[in-house]
Tab-separated table of C-alpha atoms in Angstrom:
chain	number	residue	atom	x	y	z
A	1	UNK	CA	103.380	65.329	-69.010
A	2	UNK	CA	101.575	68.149	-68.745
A	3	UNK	CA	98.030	70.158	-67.727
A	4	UNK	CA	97.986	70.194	-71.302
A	5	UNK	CA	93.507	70.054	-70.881
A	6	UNK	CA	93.822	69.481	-67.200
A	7	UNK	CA	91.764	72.521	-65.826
A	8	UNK	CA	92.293	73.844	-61.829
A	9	UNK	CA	89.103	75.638	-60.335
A	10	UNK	CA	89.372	77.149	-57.081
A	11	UNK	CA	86.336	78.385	-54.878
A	12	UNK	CA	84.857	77.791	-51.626
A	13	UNK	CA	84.597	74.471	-50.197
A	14	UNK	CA	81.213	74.679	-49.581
A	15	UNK	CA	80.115	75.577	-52.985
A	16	UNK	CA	77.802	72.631	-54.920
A	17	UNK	CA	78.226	71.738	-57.898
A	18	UNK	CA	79.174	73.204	-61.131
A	19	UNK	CA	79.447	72.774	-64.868
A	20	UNK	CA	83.121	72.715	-65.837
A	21	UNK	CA	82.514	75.012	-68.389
A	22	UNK	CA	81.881	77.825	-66.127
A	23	UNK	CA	84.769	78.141	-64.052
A	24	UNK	CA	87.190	80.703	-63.727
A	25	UNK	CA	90.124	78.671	-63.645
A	26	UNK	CA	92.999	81.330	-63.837
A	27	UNK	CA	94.528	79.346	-61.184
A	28	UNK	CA	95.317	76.808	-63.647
A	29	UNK	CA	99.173	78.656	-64.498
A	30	UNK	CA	99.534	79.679	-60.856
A	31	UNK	CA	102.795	78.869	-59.576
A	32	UNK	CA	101.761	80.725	-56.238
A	33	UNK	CA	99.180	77.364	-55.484
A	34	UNK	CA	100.150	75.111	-52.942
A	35	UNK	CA	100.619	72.008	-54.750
A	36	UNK	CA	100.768	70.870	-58.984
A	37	UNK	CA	99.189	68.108	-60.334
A	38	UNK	CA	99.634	66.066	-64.019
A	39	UNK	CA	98.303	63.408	-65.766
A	40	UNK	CA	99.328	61.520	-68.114
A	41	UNK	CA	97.053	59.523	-71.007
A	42	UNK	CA	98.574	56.577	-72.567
A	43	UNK	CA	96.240	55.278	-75.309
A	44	UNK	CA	95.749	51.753	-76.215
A	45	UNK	CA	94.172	49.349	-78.280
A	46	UNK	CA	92.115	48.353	-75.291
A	47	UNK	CA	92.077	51.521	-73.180
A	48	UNK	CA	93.467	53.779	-71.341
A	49	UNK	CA	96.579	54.275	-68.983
A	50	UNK	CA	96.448	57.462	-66.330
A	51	UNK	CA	99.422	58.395	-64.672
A	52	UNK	CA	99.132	60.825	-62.273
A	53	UNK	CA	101.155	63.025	-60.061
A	54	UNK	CA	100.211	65.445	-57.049
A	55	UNK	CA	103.444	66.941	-55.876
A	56	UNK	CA	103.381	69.670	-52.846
A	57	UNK	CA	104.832	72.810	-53.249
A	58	UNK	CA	104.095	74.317	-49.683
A	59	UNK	CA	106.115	71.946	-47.799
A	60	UNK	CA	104.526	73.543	-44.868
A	61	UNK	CA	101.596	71.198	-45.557
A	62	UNK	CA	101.620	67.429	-45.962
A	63	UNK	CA	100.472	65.144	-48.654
A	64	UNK	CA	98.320	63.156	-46.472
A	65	UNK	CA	95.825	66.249	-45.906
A	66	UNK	CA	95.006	66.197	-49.854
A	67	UNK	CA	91.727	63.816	-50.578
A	68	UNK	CA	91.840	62.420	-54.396
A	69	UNK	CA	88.685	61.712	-55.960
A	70	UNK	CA	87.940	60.626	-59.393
A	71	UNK	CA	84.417	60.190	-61.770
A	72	UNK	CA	84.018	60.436	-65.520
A	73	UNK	CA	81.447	62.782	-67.072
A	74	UNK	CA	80.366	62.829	-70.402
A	75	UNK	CA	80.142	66.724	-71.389
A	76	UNK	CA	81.618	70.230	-69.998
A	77	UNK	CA	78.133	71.328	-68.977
A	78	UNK	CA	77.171	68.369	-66.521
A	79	UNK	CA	77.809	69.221	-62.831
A	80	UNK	CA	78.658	65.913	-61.283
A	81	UNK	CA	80.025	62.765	-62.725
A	82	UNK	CA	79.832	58.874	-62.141
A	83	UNK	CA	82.050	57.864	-59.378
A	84	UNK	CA	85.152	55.422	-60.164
A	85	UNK	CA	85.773	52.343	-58.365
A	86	UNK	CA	88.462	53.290	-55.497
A	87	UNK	CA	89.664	49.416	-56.434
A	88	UNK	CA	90.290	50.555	-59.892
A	89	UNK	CA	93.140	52.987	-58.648
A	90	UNK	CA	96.643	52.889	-57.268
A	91	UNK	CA	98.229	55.510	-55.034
A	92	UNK	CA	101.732	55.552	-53.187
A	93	UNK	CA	101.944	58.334	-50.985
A	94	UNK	CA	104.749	60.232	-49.087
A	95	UNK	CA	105.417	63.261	-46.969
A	96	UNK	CA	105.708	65.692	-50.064
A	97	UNK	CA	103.758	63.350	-53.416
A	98	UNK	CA	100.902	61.321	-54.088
A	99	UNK	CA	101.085	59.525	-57.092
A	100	UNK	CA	99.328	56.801	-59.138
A	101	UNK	CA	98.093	55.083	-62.040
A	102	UNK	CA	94.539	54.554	-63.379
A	103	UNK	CA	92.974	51.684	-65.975
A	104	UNK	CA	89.816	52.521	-67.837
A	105	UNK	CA	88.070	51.082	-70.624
A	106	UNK	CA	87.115	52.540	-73.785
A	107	UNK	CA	84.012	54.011	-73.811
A	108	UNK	CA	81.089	53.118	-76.279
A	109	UNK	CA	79.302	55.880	-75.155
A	110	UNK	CA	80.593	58.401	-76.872
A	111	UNK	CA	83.017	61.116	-74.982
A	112	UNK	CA	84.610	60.622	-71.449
A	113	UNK	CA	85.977	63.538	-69.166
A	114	UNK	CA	88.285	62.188	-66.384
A	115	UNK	CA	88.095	64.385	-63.695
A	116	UNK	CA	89.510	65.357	-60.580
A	117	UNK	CA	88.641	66.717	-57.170
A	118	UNK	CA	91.179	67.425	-54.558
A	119	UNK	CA	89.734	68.800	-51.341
A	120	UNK	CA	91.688	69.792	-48.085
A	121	UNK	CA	89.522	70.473	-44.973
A	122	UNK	CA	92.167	71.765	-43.279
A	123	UNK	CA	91.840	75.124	-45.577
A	124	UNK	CA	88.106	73.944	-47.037
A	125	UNK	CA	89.731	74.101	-50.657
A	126	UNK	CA	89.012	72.488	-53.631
A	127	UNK	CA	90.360	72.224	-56.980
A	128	UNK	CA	88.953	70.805	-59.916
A	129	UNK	CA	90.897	69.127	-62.725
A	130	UNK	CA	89.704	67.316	-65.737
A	131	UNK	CA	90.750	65.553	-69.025
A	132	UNK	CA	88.757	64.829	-72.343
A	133	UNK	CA	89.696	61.429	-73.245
A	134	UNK	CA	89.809	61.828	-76.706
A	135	UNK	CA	90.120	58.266	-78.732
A	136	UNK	CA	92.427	59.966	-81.623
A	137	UNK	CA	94.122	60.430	-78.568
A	138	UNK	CA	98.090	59.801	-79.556
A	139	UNK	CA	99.924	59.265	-77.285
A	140	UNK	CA	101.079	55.521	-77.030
A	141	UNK	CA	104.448	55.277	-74.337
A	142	UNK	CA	105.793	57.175	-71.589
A	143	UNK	CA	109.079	58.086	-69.937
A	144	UNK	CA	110.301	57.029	-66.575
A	145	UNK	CA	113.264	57.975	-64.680
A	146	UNK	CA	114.400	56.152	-61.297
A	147	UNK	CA	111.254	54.148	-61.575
A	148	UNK	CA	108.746	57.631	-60.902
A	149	UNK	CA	106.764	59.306	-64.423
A	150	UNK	CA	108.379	62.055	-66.022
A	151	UNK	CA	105.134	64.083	-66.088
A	152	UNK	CA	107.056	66.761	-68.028
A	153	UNK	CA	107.456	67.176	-71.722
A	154	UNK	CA	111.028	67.634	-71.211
A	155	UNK	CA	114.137	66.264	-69.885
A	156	UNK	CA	117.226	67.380	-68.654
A	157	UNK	CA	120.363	66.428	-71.192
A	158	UNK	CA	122.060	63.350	-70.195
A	159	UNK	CA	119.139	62.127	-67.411
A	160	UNK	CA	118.825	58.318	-67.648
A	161	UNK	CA	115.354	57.647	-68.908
A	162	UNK	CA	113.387	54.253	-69.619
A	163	UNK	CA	110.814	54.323	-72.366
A	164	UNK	CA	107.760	52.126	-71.771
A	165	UNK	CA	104.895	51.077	-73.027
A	166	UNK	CA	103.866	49.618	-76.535
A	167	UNK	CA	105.987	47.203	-78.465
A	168	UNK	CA	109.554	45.775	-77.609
A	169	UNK	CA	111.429	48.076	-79.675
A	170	UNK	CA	111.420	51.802	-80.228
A	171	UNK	CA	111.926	53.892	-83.579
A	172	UNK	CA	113.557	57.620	-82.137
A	173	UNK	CA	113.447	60.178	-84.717
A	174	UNK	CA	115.393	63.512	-83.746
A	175	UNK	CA	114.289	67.066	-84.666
A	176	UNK	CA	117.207	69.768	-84.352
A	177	UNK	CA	115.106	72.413	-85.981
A	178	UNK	CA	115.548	75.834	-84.244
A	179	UNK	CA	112.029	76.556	-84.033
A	180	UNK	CA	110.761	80.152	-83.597
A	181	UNK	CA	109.413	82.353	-81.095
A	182	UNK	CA	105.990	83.216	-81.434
A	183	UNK	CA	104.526	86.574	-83.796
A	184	UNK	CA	103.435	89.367	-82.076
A	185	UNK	CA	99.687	88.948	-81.723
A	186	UNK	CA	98.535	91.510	-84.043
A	187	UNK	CA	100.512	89.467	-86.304
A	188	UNK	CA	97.948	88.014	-89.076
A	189	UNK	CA	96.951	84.400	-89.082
A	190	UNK	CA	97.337	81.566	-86.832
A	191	UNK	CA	100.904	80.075	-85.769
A	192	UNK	CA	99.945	75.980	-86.044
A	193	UNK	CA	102.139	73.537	-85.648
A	194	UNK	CA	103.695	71.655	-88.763
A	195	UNK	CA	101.807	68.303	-89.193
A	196	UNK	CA	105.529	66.977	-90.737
A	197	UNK	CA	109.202	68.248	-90.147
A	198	UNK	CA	112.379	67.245	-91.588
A	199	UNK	CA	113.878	64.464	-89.946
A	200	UNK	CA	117.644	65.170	-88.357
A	201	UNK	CA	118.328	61.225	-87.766
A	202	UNK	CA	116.466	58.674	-86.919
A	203	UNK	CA	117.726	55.170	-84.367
A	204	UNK	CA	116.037	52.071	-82.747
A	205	UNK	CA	116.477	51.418	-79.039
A	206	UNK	CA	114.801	48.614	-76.937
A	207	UNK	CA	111.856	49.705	-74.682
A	208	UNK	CA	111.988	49.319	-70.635
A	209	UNK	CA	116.168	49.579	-71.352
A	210	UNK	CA	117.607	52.986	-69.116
A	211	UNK	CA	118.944	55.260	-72.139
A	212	UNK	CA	120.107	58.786	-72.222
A	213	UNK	CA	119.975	61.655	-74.463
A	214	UNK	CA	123.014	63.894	-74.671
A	215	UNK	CA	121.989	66.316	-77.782
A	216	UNK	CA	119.447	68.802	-76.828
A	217	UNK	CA	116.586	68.961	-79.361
A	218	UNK	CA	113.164	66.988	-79.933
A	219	UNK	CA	112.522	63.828	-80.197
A	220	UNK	CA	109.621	61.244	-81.405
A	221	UNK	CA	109.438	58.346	-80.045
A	222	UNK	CA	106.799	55.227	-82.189
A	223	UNK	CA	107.048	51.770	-82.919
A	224	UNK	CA	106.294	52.445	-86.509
A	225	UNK	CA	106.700	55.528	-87.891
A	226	UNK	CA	104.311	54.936	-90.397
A	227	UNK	CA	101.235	55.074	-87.334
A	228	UNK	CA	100.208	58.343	-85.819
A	229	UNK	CA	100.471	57.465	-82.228
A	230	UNK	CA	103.984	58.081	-80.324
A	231	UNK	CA	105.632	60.104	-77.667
A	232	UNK	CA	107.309	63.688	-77.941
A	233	UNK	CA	109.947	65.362	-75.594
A	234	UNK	CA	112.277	68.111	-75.725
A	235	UNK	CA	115.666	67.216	-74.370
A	236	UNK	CA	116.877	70.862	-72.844
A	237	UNK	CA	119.921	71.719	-70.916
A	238	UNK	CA	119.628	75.197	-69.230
A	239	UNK	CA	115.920	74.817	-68.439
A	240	UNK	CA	113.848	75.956	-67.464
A	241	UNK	CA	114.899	78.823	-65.213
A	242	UNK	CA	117.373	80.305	-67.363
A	243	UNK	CA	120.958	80.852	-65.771
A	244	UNK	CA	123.619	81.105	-68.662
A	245	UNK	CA	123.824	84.835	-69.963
A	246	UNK	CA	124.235	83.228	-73.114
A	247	UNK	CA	120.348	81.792	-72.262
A	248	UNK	CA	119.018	84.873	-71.607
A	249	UNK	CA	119.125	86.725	-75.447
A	250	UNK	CA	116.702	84.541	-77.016
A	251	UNK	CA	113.298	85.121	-75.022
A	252	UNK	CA	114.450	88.957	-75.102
A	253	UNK	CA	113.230	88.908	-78.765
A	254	UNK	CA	109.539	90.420	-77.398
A	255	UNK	CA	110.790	92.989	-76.121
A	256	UNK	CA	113.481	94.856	-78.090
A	257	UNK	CA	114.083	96.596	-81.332
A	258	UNK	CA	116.127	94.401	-84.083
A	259	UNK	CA	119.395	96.293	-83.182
A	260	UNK	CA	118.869	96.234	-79.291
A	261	UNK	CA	118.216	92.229	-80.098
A	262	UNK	CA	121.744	91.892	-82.523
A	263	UNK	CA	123.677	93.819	-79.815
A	264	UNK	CA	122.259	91.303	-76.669
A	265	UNK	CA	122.260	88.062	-79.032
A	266	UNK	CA	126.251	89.298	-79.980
A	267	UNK	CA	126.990	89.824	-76.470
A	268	UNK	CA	127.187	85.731	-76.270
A	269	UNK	CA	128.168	84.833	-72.714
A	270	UNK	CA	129.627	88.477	-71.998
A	271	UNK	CA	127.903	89.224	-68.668
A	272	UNK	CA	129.103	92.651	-69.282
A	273	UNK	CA	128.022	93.593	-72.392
A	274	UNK	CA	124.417	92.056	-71.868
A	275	UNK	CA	124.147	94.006	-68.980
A	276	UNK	CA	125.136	97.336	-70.621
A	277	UNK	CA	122.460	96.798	-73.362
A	278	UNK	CA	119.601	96.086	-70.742
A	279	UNK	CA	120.861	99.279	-69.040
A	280	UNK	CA	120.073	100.861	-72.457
A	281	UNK	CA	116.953	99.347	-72.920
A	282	UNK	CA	115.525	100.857	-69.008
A	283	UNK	CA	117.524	103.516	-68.605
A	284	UNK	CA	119.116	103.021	-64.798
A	285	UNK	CA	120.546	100.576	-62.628
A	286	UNK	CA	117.769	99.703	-60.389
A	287	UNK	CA	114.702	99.702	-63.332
A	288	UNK	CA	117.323	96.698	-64.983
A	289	UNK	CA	117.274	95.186	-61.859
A	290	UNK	CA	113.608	94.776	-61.767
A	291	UNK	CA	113.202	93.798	-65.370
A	292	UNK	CA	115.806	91.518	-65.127
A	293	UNK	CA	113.963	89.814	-62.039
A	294	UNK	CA	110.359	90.194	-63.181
A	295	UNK	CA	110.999	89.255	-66.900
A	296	UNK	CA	112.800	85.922	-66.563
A	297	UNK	CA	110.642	84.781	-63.695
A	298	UNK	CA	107.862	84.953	-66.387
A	299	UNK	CA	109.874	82.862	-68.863
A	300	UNK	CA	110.491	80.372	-66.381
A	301	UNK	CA	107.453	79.886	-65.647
A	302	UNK	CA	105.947	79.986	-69.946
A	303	UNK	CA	108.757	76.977	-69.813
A	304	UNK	CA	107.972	75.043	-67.010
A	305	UNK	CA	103.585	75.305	-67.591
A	306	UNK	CA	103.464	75.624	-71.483
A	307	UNK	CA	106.910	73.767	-73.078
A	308	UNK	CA	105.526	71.573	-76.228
A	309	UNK	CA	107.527	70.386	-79.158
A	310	UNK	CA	109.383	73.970	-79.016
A	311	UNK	CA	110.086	76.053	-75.858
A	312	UNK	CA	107.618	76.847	-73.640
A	313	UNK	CA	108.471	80.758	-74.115
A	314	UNK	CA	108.408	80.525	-77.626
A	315	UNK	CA	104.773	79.111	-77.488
A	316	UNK	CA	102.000	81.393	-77.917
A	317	UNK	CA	100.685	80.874	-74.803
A	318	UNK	CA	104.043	80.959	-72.759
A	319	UNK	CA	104.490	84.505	-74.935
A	320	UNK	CA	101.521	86.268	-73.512
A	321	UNK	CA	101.873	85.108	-69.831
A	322	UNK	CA	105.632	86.366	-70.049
A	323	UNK	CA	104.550	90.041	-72.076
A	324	UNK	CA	100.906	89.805	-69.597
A	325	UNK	CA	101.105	87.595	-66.806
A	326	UNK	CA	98.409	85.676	-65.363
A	327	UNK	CA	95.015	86.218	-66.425
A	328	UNK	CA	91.982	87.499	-64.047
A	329	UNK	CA	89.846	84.799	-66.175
A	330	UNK	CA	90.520	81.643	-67.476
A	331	UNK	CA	87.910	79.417	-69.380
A	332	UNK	CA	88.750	76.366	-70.945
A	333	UNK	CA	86.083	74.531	-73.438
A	334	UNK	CA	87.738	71.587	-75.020
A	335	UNK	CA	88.742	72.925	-78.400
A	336	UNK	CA	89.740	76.632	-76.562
A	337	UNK	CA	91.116	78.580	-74.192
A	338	UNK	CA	89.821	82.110	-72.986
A	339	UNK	CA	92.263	84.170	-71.292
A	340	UNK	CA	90.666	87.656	-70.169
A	341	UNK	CA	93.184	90.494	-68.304
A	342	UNK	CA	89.948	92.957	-67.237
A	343	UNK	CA	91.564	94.446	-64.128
A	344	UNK	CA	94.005	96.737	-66.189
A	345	UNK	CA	94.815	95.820	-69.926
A	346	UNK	CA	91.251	94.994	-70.708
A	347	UNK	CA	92.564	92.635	-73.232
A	348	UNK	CA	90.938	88.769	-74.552
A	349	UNK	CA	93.217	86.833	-76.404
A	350	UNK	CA	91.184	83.408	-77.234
A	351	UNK	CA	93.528	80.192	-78.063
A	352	UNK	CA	92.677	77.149	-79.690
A	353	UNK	CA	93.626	73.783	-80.096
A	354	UNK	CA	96.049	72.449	-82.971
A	355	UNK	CA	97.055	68.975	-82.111
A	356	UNK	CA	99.322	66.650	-83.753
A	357	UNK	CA	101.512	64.014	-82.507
A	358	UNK	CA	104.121	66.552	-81.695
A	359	UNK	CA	101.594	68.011	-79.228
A	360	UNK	CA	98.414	66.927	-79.017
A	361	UNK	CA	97.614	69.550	-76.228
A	362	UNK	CA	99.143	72.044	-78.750
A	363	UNK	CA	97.124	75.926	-78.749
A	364	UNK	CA	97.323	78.552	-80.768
A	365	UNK	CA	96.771	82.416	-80.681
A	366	UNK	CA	94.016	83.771	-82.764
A	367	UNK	CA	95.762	87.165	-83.823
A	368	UNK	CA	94.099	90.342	-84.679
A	369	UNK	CA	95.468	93.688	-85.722
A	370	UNK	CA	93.207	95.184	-82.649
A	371	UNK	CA	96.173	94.309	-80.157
A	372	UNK	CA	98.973	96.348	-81.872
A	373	UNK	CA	98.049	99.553	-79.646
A	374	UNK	CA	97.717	97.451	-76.599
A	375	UNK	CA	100.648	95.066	-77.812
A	376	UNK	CA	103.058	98.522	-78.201
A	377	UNK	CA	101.791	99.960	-74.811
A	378	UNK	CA	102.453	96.815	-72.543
A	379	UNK	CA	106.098	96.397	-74.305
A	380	UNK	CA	106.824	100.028	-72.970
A	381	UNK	CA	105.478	99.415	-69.770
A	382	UNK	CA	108.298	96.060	-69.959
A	383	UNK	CA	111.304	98.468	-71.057
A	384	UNK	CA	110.635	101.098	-68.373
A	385	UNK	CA	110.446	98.055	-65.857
A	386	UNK	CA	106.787	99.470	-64.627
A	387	UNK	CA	104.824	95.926	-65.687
């Protein structure tokens, strides 16, 4: 439920045609753009599912002014693709969403990109999304709540949920590993993913039956746990804009010294006392302010655009949009992602893929020792609130 390899490109309306490859598509993590979109991949024995969702988020502008169109090319570099049948698709539209579902085949032909153009001529925009169809692909099921996708890859505790797709029955194993926050990115080597984790307990529950998940955590959800294909989700409570002081310690781990981190983690739900070691950390009133403000606005947004099978701030992704913000550039090529800051920090950090069936859209920092100068500079630009 995510853009996981979905990739936004924005440029003028009139401009042809262009490899995917060769887009700037720092837009992609924008929260400032006017609308999101997700898809979902379901993969089957006999094809695939899509699941898709365009929701507004300038509610000055209505759904109905969005066109959706849809081919399948077979490499990054092509510039146009084969068109879909319009028959082939579904769409329910309101005021404020367009979503719908998709049926394709598998493809003999070796590799299929979905992709997706959404124009408006009422601001001659277009945005460009895709999604390698890859058949290792696997993910198997999805959630629904109140009949619409959960096009997340978390839930709120307690939200009644169906699980679909697949078999009639389905095997729920529950993770209640603490996982960490990512290394600082001169750290050395790469920060994958576990292939296997412990197990916390595991129970059966019939599919298309309304369930609910009360312990916060992650789960795995497969008909037989023996396959490689299922569904993960984090069930979260207060997520993903952080309001409970008690929230607020964890993500501060980038940013302060081990004793500055005891005192703010000790401070527990003390309003007071986490306020008085912020104060510490900038120095006046109004710079804690700011921090306060800027800082957690980034974390909600690492959690809301980057949660996998841990938190979305903990991710290595989520940790360099909170510490850097949005890149100038953006390239995505399949197996990577390129994000370039060249305006100011004049910093690459290059991510690549690590899939498994925790998170098959998983990436991961490659570290290097260069960045501990830069790393050390933009942390003190954080703690005097000047970022």
């Amino acid at each position: 439920m995510r853009y996981a390899l979905l990739l936004l490109l924005f440029f003028n309306f009139t401009a042809g045609a262009q490899a995917l490859r060769d887009i700037n598509y720092n837009f992609l993590y924008d929260p400032s753009e006017p609308f999101s979109f997700r898809v979902n991949t379901i993969r089957s024995s006999d094809g695939w599912t899509v699941l898709y969702n365009f929701t507004l988020r300038d509610t000055s502008q209505r759904a109905d002014q969005f066109l959706i169109q849809w081919d399948i090319r077979t490499s990054l570099g092509e510039n146009e693709g084969a068109t879909l049948d319009a028959s082939s698709i579904t769409r329910e539209i309101d005021r404020n969403k367009i979503e719908g579902k998709l049926v394709l085949p598998v493809s003999t032909d070796g590799i299929q990109i979905l992709t997706t153009r959404i124009l408006n001529n009422a601001v001659r925009r277009v945005w460009i999304f895709y999604k390698i169809l890859d058949p290792n692909y696997p993910v198997d099921a999805y959630l629904t709540t109140s009949g619409k996708v959960i096009d997340q890859n978390y839930i709120k505790n307690n939200t009644p949920v169906t699980l679909s797709g697949g078999g009639e029955q389905k095997i729920i194993s529950f993770y209640n590993d603490d996982f960490p926050a990512a290394a600082p990115a001169f750290s050395e080597g790469l920060g994958k993913v576990a292939r296997s984790m412990v197990v916390d307990s595991t129970f059966t529950v019939p599919s298309n039956i309304e369930i609910r998940f009360a312990k916060t955590g992650l789960y795995l959800v497969q008909q037989d746990t023996s396959a490689t294909q299922g569904i993960a989700f984090r069930v979260v409570d207060d997520y993903p804009r952080l309001a409970k002081v008690e929230s607020l310690a964890d993500p501060l781990v980038y940013v302060c010294t081990k004793q500055e981190f005891d005192r703010v983690k000790a401070a527990k739900g003390d309003k007071k006392a986490f306020d008085r070691v912020i104060l510490s950390i900038t120095g006046n009133t109004e710079r804690a302010r700011t921090f306060i403000r800027n800082y957690f606005r980034n974390v909600e947004y690492a959690n809301y655009f980057f949660t996998s099978y841990k938190e979305g701030w903990k991710t290595d992704r989520g940790m360099i949009f909170i510490l850097f913000g949005l890149p100038d550039e953006l390239y995505r090529f399949g197996d990577r992602e390129v994000w370039t800051y060249s305006k100011s920090k004049k910093a690459s950090f290059t991510f690549v893929r690590s899939s498994t069936i925790f998170d098959p859209d998983n990436y991961v920092l490659v570290r290097d020792e260069k960045f501990q100068e830069l790393w050390y500079e933009n942390i003190d630009l954080w703690r005097n609130a000047r970022f």
